[in-house]
PDB file of C-alpha atoms in Angstrom:
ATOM      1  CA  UNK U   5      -2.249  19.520 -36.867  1.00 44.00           C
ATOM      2  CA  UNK U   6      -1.896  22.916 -35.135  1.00 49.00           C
ATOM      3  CA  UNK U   7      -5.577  23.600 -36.341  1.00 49.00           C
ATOM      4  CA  UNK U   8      -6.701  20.842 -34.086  1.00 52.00           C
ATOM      5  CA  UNK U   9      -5.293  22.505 -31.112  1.00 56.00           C
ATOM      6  CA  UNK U  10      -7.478  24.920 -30.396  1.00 57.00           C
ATOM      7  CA  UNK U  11     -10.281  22.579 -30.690  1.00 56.00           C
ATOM      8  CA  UNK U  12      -8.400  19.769 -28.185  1.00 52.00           C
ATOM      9  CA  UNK U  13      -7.403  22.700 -25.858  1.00 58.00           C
ATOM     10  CA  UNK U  14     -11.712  23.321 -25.704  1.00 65.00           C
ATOM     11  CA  UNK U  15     -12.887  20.086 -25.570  1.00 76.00           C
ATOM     12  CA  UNK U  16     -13.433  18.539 -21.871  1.00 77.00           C
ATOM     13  CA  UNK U  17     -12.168  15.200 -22.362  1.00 80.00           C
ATOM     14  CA  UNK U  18      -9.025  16.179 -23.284  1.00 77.00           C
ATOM     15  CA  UNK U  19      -8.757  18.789 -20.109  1.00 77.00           C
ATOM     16  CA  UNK U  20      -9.672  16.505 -17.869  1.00 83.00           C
ATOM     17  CA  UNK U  21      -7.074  14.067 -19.442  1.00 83.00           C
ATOM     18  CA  UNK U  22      -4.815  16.548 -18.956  1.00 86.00           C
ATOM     19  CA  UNK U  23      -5.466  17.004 -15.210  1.00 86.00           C
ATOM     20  CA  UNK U  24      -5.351  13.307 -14.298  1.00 88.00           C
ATOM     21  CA  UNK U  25      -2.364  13.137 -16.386  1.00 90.00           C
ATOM     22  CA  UNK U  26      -0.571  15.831 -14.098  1.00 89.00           C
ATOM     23  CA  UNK U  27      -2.391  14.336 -10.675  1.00 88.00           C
ATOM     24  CA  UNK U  28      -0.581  11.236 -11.453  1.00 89.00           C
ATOM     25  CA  UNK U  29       2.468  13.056 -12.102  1.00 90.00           C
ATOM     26  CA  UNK U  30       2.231  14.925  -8.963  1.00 85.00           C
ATOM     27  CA  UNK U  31       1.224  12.039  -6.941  1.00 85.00           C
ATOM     28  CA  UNK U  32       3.986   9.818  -8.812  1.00 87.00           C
ATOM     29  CA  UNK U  33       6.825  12.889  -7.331  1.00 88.00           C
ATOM     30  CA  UNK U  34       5.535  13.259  -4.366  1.00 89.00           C
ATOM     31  CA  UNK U  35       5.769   9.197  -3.741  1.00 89.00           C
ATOM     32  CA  UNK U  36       9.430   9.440  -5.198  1.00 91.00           C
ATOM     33  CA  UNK U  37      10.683  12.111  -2.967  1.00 90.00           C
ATOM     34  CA  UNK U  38       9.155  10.735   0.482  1.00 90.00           C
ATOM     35  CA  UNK U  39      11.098   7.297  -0.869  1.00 91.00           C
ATOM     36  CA  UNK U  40      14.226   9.319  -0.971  1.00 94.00           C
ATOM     37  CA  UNK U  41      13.617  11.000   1.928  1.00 93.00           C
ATOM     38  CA  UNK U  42      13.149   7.513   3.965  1.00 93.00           C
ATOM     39  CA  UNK U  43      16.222   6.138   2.508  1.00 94.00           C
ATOM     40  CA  UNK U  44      18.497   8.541   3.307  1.00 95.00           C
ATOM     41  CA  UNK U  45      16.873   8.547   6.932  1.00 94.00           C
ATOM     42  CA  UNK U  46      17.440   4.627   7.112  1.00 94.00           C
ATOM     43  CA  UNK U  47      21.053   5.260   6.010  1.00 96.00           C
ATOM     44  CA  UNK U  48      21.314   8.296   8.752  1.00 95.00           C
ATOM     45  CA  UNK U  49      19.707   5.430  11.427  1.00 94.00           C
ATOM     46  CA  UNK U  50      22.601   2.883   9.958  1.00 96.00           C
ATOM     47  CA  UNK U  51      25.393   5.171  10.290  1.00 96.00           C
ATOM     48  CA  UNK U  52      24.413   6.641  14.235  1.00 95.00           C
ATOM     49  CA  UNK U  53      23.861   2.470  14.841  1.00 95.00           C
ATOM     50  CA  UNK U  54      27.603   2.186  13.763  1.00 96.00           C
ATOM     51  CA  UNK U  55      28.827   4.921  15.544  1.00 95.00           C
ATOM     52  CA  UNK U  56      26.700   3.975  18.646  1.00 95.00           C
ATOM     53  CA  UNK U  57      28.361   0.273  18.320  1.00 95.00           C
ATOM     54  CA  UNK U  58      31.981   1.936  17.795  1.00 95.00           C
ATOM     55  CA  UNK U  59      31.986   4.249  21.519  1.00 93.00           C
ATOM     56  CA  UNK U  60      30.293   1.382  23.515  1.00 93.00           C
ATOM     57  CA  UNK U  61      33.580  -1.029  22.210  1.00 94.00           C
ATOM     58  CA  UNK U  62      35.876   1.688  22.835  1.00 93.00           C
ATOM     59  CA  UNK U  63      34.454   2.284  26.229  1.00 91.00           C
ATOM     60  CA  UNK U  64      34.973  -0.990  26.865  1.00 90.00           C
ATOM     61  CA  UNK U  65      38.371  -0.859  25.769  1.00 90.00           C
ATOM     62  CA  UNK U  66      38.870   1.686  27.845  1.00 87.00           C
ATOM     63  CA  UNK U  67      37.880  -0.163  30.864  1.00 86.00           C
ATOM     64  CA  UNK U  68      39.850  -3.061  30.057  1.00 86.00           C
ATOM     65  CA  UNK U  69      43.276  -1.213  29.922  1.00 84.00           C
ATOM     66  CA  UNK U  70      42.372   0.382  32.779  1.00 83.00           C
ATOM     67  CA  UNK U  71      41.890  -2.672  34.460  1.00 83.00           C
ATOM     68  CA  UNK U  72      45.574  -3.780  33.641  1.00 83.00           C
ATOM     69  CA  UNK U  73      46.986  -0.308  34.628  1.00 78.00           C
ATOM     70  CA  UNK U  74      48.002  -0.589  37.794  1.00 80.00           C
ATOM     71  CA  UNK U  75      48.326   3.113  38.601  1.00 83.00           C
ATOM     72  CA  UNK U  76      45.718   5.299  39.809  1.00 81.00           C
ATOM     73  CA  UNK U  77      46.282   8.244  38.027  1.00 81.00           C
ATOM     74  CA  UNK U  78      46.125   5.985  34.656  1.00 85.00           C
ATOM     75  CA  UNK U  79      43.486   3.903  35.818  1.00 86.00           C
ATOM     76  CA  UNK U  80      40.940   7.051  36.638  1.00 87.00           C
ATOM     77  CA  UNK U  81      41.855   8.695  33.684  1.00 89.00           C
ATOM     78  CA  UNK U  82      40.896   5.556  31.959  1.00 87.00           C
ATOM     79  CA  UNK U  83      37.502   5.434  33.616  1.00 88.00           C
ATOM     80  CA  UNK U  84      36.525   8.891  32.992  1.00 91.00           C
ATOM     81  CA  UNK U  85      37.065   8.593  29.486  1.00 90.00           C
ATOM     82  CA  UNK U  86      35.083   5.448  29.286  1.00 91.00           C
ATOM     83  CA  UNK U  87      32.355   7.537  31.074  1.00 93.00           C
ATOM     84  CA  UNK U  88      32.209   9.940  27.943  1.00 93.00           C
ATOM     85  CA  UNK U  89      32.144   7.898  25.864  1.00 92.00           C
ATOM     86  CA  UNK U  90      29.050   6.022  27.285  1.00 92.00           C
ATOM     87  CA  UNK U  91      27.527   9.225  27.473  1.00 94.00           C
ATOM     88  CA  UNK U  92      27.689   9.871  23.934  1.00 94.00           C
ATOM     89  CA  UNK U  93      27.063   6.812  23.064  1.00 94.00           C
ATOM     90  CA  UNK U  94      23.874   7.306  25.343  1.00 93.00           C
ATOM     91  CA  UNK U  95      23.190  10.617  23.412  1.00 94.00           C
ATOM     92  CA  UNK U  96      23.392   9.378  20.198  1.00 94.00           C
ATOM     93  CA  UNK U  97      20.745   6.540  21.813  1.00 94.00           C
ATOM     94  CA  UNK U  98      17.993   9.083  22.213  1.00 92.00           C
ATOM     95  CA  UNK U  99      18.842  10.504  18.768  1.00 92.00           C
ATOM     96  CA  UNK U 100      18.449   7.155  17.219  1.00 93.00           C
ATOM     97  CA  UNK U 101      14.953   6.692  19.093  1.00 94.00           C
ATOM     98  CA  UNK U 102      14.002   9.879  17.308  1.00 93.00           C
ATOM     99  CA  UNK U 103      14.997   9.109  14.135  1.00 93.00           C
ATOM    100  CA  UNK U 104      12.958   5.693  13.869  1.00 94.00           C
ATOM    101  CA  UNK U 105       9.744   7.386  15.087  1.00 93.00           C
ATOM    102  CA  UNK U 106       9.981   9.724  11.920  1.00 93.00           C
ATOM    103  CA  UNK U 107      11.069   6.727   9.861  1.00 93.00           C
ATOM    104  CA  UNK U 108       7.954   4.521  10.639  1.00 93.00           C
ATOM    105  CA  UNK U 109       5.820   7.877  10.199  1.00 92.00           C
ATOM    106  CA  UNK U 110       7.127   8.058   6.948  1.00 90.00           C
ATOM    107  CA  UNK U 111       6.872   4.615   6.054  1.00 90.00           C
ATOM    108  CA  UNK U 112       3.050   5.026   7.467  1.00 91.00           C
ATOM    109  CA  UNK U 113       2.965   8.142   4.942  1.00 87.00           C
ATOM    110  CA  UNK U 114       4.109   6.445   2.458  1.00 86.00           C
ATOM    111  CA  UNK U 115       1.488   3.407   2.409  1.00 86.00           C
ATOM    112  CA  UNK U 116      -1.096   5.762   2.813  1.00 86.00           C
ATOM    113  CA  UNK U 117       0.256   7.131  -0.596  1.00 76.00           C
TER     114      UNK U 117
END
């Protein structure tokens, strides 16, 4: 068999079946990867989603004890803090916005693929 090789290694057909072969392959990685790549991303968009749900609650949490409170040393302190957190959560907002533009452009990358 090894005396065929030379002769398989010259001939054209079996280059060029070669170099689809390892196109495919290519192609075939490079399809894999962006699908990894896009799942993790729609994991990182489901965790900041969570997190976003989790301050907004505890803001409001916030502002319902200090609603009960009725001290207003207690009841500011109470307010600020629920201000934070709605700016975090407001933060993490814009972050999120970000994140699902590159998801659909890789989920437009990927159907182009």
């Amino acid at each position: 068999m090894q005396w065929c090789l030379p002769k398989l290694q010259s001939c054209p057909r079996a280059v060029e079946v070669r170099r689809q072969k390892s196109e495919k392959e290519a192609h075939s990685n490079k399809r894999k990867g962006k699908s990894e790549e896009l799942s993790e991303m729609t994991a990182k968009k489901r965790k900041v989603e969570r997190d976003i749900d989790l301050l907004v609650r505890r803001a409001d949490d916030k502002f319902d004890d200090a609603e009960k409170h009725e001290s207003y040393k207690t009841t500011h302190e109470l307010v600020v803090q629920r201000h934070t957190l709605h700016k975090e959560a407001k933060a993490k907002k814009s972050g999120l916005q970000e994140l699902s533009a590159s998801t659909q452009a890789l989920k437009g990358e990927l159907a182009t693929l």
